[in-house]
PDB file of C-alpha atoms in Angstrom:
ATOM      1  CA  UNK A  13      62.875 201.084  87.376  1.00  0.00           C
ATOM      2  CA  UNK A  14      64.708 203.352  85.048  1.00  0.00           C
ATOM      3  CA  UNK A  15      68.508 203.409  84.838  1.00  0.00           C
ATOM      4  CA  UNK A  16      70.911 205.628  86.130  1.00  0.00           C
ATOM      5  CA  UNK A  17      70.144 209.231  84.600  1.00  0.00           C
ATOM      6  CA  UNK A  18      72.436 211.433  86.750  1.00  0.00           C
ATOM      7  CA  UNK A  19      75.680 210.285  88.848  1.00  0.00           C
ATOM      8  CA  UNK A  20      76.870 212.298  91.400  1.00  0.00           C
ATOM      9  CA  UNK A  21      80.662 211.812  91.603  1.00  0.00           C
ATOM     10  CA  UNK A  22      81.855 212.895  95.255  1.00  0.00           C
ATOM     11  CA  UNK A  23      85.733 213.475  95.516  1.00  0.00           C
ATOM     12  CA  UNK A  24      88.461 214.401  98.288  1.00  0.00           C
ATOM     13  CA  UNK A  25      90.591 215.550  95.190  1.00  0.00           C
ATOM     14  CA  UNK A  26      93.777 213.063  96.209  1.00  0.00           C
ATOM     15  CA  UNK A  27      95.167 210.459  93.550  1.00  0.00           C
ATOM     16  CA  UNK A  28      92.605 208.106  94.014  1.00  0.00           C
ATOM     17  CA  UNK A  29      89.806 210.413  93.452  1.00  0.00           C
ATOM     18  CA  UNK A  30      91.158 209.069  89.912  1.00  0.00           C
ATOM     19  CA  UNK A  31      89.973 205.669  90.650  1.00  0.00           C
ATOM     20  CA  UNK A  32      86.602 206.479  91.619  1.00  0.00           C
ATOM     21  CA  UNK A  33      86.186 209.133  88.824  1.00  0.00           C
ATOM     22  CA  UNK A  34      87.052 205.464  86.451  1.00  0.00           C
ATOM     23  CA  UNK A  35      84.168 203.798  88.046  1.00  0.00           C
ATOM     24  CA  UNK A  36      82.078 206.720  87.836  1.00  0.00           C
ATOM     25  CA  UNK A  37      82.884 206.989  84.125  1.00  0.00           C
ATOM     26  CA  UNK A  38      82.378 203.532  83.182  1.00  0.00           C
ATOM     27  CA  UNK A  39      78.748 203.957  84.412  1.00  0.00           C
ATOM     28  CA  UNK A  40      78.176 207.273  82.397  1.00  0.00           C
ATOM     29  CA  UNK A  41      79.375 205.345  79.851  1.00  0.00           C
ATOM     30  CA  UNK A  42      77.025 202.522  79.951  1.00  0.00           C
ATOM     31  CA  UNK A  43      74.036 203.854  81.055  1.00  0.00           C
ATOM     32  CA  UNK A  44      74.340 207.233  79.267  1.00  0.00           C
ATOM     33  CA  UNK A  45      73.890 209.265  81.984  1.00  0.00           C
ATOM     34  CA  UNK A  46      75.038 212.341  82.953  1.00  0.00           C
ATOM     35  CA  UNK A  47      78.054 213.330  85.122  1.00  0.00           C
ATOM     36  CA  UNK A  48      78.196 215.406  88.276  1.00  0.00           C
ATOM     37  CA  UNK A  49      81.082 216.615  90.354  1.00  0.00           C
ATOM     38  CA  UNK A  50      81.198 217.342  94.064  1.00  0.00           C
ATOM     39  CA  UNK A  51      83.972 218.164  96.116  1.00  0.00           C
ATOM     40  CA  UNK A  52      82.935 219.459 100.178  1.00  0.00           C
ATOM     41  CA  UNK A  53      85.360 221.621 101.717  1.00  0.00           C
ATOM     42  CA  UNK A  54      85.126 220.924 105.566  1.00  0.00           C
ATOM     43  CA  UNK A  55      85.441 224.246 107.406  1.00  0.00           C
ATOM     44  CA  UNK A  56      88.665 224.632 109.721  1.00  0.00           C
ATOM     45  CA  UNK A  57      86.662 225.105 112.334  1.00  0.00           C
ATOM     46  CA  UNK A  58      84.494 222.186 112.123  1.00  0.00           C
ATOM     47  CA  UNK A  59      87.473 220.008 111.949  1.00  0.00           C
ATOM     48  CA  UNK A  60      88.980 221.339 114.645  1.00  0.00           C
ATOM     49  CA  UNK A  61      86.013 220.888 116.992  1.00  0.00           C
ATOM     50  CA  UNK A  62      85.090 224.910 116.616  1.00  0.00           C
ATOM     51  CA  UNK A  63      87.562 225.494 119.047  1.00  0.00           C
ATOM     52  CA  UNK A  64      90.508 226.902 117.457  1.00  0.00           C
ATOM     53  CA  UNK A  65      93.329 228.932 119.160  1.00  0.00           C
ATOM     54  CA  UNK A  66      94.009 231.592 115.874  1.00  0.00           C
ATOM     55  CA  UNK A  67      92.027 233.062 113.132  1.00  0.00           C
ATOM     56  CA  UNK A  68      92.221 230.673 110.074  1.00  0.00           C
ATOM     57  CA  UNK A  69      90.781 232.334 107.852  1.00  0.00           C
ATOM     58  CA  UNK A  70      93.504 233.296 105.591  1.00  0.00           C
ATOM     59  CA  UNK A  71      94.620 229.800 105.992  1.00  0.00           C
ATOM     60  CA  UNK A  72      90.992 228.806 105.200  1.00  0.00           C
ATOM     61  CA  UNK A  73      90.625 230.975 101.877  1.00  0.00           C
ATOM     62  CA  UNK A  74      94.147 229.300 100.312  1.00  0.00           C
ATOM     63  CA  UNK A  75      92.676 226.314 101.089  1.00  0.00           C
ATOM     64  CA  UNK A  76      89.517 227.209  98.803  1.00  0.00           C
ATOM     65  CA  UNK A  77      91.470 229.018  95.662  1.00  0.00           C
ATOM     66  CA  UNK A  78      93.485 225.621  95.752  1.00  0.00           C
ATOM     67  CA  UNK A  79      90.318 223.633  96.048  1.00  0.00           C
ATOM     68  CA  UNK A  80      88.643 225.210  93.313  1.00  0.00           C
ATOM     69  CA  UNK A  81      91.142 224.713  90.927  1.00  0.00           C
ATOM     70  CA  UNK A  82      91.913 221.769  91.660  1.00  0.00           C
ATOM     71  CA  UNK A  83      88.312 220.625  90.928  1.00  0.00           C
ATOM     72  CA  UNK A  84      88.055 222.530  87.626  1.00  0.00           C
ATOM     73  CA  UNK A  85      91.168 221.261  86.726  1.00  0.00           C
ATOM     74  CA  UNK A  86      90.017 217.427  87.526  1.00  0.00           C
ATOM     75  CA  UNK A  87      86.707 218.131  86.158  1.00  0.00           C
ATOM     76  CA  UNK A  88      87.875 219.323  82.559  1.00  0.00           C
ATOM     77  CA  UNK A  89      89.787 216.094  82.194  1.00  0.00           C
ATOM     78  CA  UNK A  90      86.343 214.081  82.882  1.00  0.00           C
ATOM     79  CA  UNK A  91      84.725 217.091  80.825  1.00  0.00           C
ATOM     80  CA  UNK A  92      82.119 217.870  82.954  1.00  0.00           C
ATOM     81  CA  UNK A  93      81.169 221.089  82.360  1.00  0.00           C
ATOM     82  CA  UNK A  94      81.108 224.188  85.159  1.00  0.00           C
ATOM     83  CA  UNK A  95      77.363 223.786  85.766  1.00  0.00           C
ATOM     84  CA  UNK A  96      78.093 220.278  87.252  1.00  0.00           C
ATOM     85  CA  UNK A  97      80.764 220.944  89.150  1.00  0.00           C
ATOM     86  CA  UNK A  98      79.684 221.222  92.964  1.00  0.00           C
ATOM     87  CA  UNK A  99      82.305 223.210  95.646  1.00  0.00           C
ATOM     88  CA  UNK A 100      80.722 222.900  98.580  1.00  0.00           C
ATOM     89  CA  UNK A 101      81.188 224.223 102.415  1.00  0.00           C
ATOM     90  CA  UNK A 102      80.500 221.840 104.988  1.00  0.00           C
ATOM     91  CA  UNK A 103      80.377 218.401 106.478  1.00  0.00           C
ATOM     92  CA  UNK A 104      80.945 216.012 103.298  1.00  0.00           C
ATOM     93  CA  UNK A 105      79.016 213.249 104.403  1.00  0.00           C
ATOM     94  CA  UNK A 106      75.288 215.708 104.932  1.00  0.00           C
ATOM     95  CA  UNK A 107      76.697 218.316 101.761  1.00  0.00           C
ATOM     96  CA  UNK A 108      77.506 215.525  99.539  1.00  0.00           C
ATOM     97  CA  UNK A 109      73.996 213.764 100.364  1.00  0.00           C
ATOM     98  CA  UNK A 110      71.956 217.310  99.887  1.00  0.00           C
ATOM     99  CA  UNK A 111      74.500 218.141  96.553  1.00  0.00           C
ATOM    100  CA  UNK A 112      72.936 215.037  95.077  1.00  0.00           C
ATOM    101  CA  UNK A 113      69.691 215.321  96.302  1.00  0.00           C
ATOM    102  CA  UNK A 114      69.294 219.083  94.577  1.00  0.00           C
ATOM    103  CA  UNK A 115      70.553 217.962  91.625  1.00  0.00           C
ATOM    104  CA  UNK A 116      68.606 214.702  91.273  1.00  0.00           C
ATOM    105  CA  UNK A 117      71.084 212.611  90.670  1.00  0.00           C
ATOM    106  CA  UNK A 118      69.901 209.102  91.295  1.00  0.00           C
ATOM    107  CA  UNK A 119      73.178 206.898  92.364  1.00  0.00           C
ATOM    108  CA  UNK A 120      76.372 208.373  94.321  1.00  0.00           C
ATOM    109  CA  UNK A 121      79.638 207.555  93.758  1.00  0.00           C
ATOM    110  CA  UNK A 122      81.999 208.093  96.550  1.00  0.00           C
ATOM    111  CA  UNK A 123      85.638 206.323  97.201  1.00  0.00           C
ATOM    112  CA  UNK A 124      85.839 203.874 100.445  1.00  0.00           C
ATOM    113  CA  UNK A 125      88.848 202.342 102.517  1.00  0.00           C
ATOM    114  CA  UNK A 126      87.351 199.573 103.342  1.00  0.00           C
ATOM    115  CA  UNK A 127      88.574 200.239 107.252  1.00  0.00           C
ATOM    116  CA  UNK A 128      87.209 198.656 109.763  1.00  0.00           C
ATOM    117  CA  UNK A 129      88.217 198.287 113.330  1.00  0.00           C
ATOM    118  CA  UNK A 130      89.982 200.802 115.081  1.00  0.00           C
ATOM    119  CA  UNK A 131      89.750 202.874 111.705  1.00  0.00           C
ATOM    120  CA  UNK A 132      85.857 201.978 111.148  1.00  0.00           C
ATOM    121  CA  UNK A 133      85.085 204.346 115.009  1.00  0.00           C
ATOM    122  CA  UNK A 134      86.792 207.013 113.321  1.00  0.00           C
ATOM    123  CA  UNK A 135      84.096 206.698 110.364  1.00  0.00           C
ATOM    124  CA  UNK A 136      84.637 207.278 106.843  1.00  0.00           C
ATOM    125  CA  UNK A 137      82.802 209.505 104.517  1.00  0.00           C
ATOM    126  CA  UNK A 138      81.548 206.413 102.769  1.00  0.00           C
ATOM    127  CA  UNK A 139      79.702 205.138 105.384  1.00  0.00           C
ATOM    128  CA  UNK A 140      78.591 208.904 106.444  1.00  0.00           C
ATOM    129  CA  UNK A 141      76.879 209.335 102.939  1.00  0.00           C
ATOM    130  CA  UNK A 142      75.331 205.506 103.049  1.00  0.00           C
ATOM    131  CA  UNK A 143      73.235 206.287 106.340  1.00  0.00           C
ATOM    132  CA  UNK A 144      70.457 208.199 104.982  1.00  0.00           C
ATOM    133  CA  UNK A 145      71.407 209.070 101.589  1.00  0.00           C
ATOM    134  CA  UNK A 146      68.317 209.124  99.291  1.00  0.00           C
ATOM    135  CA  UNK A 147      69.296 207.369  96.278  1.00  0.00           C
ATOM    136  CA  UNK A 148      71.714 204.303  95.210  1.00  0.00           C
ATOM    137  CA  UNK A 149      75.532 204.961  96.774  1.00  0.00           C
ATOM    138  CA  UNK A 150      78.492 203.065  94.981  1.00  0.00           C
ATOM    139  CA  UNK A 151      81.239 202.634  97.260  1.00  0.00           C
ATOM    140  CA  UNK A 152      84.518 202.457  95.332  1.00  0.00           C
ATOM    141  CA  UNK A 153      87.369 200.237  96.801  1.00  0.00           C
ATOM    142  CA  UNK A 154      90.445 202.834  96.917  1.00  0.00           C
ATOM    143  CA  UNK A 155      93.592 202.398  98.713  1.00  0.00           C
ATOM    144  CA  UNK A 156      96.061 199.428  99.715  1.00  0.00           C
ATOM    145  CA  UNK A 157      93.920 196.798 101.758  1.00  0.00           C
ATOM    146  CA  UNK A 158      93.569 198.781 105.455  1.00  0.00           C
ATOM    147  CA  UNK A 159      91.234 196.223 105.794  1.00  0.00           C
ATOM    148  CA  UNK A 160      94.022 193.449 106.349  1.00  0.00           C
ATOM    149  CA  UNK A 161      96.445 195.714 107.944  1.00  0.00           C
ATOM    150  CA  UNK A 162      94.661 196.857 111.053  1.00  0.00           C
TER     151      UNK A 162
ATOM    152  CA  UNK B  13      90.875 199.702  85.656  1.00  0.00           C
ATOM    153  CA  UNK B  14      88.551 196.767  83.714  1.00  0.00           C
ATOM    154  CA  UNK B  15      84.584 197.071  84.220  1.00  0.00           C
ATOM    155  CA  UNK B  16      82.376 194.962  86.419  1.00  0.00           C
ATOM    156  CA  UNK B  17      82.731 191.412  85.258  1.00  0.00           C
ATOM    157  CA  UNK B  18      81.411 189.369  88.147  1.00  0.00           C
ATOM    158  CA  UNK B  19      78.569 190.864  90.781  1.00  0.00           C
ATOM    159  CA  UNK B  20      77.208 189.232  93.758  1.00  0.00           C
ATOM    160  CA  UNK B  21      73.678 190.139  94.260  1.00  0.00           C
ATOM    161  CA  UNK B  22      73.025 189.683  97.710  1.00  0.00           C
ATOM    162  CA  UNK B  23      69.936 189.217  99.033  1.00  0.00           C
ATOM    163  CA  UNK B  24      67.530 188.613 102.169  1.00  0.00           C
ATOM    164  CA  UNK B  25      64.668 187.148 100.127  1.00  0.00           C
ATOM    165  CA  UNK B  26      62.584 189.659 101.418  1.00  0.00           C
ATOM    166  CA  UNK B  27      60.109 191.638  98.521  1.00  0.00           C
ATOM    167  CA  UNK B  28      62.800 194.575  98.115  1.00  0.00           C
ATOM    168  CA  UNK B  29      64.753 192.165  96.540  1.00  0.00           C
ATOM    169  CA  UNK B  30      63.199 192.486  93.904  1.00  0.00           C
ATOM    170  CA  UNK B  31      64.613 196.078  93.054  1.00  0.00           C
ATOM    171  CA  UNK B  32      68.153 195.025  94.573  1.00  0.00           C
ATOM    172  CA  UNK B  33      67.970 192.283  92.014  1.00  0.00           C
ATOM    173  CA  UNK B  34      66.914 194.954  89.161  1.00  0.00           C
ATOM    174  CA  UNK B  35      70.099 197.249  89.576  1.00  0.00           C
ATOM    175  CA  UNK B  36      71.853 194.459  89.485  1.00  0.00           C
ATOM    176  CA  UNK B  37      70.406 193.230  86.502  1.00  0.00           C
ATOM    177  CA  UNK B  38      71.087 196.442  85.189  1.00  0.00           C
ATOM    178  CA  UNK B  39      74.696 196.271  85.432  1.00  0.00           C
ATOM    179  CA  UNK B  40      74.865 192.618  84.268  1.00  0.00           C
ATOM    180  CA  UNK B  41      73.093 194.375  81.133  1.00  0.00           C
ATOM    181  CA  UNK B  42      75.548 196.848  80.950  1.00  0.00           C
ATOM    182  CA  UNK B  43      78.709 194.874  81.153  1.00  0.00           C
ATOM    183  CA  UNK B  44      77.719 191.407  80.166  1.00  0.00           C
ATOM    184  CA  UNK B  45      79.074 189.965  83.315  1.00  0.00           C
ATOM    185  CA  UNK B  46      78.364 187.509  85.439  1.00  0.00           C
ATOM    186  CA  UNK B  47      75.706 187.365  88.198  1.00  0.00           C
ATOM    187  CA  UNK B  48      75.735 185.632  91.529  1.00  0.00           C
ATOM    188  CA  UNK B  49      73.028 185.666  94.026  1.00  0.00           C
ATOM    189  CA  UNK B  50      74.259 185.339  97.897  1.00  0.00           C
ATOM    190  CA  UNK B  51      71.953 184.527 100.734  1.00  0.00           C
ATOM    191  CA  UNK B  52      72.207 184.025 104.153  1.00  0.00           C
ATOM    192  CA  UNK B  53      71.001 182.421 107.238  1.00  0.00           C
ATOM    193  CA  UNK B  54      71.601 183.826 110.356  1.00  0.00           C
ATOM    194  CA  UNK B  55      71.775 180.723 112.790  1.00  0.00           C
ATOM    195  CA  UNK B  56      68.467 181.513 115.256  1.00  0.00           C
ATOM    196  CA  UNK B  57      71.153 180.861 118.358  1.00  0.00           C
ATOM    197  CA  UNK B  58      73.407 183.876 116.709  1.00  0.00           C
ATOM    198  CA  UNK B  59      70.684 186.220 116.550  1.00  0.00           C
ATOM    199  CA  UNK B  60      69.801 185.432 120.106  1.00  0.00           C
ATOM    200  CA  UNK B  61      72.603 185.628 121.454  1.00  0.00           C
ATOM    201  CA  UNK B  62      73.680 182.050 121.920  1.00  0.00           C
ATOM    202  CA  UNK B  63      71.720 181.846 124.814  1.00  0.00           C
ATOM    203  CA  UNK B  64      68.451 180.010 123.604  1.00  0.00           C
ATOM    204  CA  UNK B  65      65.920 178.284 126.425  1.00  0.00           C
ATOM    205  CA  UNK B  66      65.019 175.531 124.051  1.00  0.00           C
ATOM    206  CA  UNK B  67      66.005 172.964 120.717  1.00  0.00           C
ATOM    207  CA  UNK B  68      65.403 175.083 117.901  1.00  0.00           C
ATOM    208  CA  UNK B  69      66.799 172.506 115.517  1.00  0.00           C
ATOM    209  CA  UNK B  70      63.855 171.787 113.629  1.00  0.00           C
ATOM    210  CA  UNK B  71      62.558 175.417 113.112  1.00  0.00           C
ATOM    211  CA  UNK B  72      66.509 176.093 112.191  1.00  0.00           C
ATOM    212  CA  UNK B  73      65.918 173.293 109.411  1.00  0.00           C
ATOM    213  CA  UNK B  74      62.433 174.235 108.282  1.00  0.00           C
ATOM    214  CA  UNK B  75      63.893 178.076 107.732  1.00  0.00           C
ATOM    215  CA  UNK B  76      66.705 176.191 105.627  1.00  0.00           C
ATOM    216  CA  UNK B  77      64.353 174.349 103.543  1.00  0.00           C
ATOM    217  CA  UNK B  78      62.404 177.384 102.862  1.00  0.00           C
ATOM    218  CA  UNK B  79      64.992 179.173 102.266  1.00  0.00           C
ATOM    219  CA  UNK B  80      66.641 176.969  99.612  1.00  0.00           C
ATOM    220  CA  UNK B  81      63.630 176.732  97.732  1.00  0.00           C
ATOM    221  CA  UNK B  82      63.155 180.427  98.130  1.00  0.00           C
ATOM    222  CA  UNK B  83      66.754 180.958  96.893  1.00  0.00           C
ATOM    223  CA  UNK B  84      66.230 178.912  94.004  1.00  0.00           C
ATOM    224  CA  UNK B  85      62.544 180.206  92.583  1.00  0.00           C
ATOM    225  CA  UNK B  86      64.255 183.820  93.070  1.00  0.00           C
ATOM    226  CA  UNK B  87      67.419 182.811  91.080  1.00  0.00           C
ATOM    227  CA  UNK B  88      65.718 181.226  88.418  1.00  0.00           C
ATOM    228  CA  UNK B  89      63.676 184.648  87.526  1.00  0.00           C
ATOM    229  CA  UNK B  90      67.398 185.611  87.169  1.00  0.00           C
ATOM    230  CA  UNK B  91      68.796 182.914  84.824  1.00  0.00           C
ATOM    231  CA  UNK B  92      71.377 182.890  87.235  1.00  0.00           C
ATOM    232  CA  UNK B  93      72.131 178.938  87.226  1.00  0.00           C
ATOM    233  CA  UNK B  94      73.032 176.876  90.263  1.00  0.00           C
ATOM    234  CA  UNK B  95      76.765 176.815  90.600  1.00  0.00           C
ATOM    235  CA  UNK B  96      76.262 180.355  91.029  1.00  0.00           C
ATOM    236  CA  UNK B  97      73.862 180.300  93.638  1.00  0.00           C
ATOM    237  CA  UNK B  98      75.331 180.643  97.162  1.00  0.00           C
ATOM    238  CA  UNK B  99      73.080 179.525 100.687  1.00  0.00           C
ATOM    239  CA  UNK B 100      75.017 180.548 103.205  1.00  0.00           C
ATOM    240  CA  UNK B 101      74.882 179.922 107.549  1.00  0.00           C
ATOM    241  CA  UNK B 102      76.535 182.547 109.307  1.00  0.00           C
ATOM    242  CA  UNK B 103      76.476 186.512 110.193  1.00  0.00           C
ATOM    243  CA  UNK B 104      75.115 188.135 106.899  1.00  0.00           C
ATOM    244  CA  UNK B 105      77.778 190.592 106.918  1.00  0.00           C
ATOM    245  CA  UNK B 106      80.744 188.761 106.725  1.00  0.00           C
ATOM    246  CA  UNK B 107      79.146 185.524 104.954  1.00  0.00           C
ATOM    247  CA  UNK B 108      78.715 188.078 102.242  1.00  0.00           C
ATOM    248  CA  UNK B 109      82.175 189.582 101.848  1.00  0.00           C
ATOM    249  CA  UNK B 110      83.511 186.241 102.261  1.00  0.00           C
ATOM    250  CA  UNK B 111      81.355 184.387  99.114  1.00  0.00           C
ATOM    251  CA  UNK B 112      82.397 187.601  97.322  1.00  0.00           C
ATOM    252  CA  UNK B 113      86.095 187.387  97.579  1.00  0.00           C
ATOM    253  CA  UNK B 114      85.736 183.150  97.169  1.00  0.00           C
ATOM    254  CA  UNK B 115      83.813 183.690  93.932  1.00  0.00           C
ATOM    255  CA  UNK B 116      86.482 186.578  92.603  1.00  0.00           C
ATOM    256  CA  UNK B 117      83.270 189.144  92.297  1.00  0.00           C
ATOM    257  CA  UNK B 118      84.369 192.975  91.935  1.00  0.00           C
ATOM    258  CA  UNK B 119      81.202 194.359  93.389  1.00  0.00           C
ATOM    259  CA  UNK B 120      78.740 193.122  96.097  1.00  0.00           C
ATOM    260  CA  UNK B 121      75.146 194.268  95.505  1.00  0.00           C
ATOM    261  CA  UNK B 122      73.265 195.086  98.651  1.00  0.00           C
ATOM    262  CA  UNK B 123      69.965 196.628  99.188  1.00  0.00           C
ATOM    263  CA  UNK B 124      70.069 199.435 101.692  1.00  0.00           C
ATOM    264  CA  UNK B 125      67.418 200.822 103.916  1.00  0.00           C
ATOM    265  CA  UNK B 126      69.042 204.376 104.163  1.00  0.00           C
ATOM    266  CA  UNK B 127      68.535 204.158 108.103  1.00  0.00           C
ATOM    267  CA  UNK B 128      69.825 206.994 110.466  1.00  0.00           C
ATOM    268  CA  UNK B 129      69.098 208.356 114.026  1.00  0.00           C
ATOM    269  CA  UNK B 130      68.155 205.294 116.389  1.00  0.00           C
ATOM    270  CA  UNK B 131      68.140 202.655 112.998  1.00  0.00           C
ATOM    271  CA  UNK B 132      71.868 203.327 112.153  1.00  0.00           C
ATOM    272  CA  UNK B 133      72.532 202.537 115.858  1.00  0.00           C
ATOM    273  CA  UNK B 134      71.437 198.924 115.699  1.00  0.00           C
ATOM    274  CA  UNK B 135      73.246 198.554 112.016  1.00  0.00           C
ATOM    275  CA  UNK B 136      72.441 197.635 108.931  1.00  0.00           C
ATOM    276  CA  UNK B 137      73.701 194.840 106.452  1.00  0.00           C
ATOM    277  CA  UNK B 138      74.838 197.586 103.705  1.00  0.00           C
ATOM    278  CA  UNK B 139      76.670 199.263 106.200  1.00  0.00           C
ATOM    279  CA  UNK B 140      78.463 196.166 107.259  1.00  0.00           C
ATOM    280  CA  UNK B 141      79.237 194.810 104.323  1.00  0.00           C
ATOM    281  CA  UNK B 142      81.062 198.297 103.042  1.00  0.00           C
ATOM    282  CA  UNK B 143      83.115 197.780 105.739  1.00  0.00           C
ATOM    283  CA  UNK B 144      86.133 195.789 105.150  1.00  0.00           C
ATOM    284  CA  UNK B 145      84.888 194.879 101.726  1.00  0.00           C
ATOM    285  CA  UNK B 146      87.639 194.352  99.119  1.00  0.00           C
ATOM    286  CA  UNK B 147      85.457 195.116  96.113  1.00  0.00           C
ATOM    287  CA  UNK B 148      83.400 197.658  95.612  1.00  0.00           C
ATOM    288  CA  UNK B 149      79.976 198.208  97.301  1.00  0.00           C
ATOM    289  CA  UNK B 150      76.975 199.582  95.324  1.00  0.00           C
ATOM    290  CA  UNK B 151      73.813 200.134  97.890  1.00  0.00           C
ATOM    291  CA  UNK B 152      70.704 200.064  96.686  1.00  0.00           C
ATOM    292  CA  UNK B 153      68.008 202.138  97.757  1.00  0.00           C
ATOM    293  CA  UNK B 154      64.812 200.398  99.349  1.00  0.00           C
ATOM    294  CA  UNK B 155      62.189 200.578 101.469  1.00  0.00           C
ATOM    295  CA  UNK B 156      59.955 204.001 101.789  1.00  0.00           C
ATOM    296  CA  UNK B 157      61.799 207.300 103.242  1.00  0.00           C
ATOM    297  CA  UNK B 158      62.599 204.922 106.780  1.00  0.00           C
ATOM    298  CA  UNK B 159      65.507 208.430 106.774  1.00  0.00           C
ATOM    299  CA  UNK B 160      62.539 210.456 106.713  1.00  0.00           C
ATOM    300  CA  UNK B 161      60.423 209.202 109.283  1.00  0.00           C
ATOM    301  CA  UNK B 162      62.939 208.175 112.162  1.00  0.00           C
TER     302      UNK B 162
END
């Protein structure tokens, strides 16, 4: 089994996207591999249930120009070039799995809460991208134990 | 954020071990820490639903006794000594996360069948374990295309 060539680093683009961007790093690092960034833009609609009362698409295209460079911006300081930096439209759990999958990256490395309970039926994007994901996922502990708190 | 220092490799002693127990070897590699190896026994009157026609006592201690020997062949391929081998009675998922946070580990290696559709309904032990984990999770990827197929 060869080692990790190509890590696919999937963010949300808050602080601790930080955090898992260390982990990622420290296995780039060791391994040598190469760096990939993905960042999924869920569609207003989608979140909303496709059922919205107003058109959102202004709304929708701020949310894009900020997305974008907020992902070049947090890609520069990881210096991943533009080539490797993924913006995508969609679900993140399916986008972030098919992101990696095109670009052959052979471990994922996505940011997890740790929920579970109430917060675990609500699902997490985590546990979306471990069901069915092709290759190795590393779930990176983020955020101030949910787990004891709910 | 320091690296990796302690990993608990866990395993169900099945073959795919075998290439959990190579990532993790990997990572011991990569940041000369330490490796534990986790494994547990589901009590036959917990997997069937505590409502069992008979004594299973005696097959519940033969599947111990094979299962310590088992534990101990596969940890010695490791070099992974004694005190750091863990047999544990219980539900796998929470065994796991519990050995983990008793042995100070920072990541819990688990391998990870990549199930979906009807699979992901009836749960898998990677899945559990990322939830409500306090250290990070890395999944590894066994088993052949099960996502593909179901």
């Amino acid at each position: 089994m060869s080692k990790y060539q190509k890590i696919m680093l999937a963010v949300d683009l808050t602080e601790e996207s930080l955090k898992v961007a260390e982990r990622a790093t420290q296995l780039v690092n060791a391994f040598d591999a190469e760096l990939h960034v993905v960042h999924v833009i869920e569609p207003l609609s989608l979140a909303y249930g496709g059922d919205v009362p107003m058109d959102l698409s202004t709304v929708q295209e701020q949310i894009q120009d900020q997305a974008a460079a907020h992902l070049q911006e947090f890609s520069a300081t990881l210096n991943v070039p533009e080539t490797h930096q993924h913006l995508i439209f969609g679900r993140p759990e399916s986008e972030i799995q098919r992101t990696a999958e095109e670009a052959g990256a052979d471990i994922i490395v996505v940011g997890s809460h740790g929920r579970h309970g109430l917060a675990l039926l609500l699902g997490s994007t985590a546990n979306g991208v471990l069901h069915g994901a092709s290759c190795d996922v590393l779930a990176v502990r983020v955020g101030h134990d949910d787990s004891e708190s709910t």
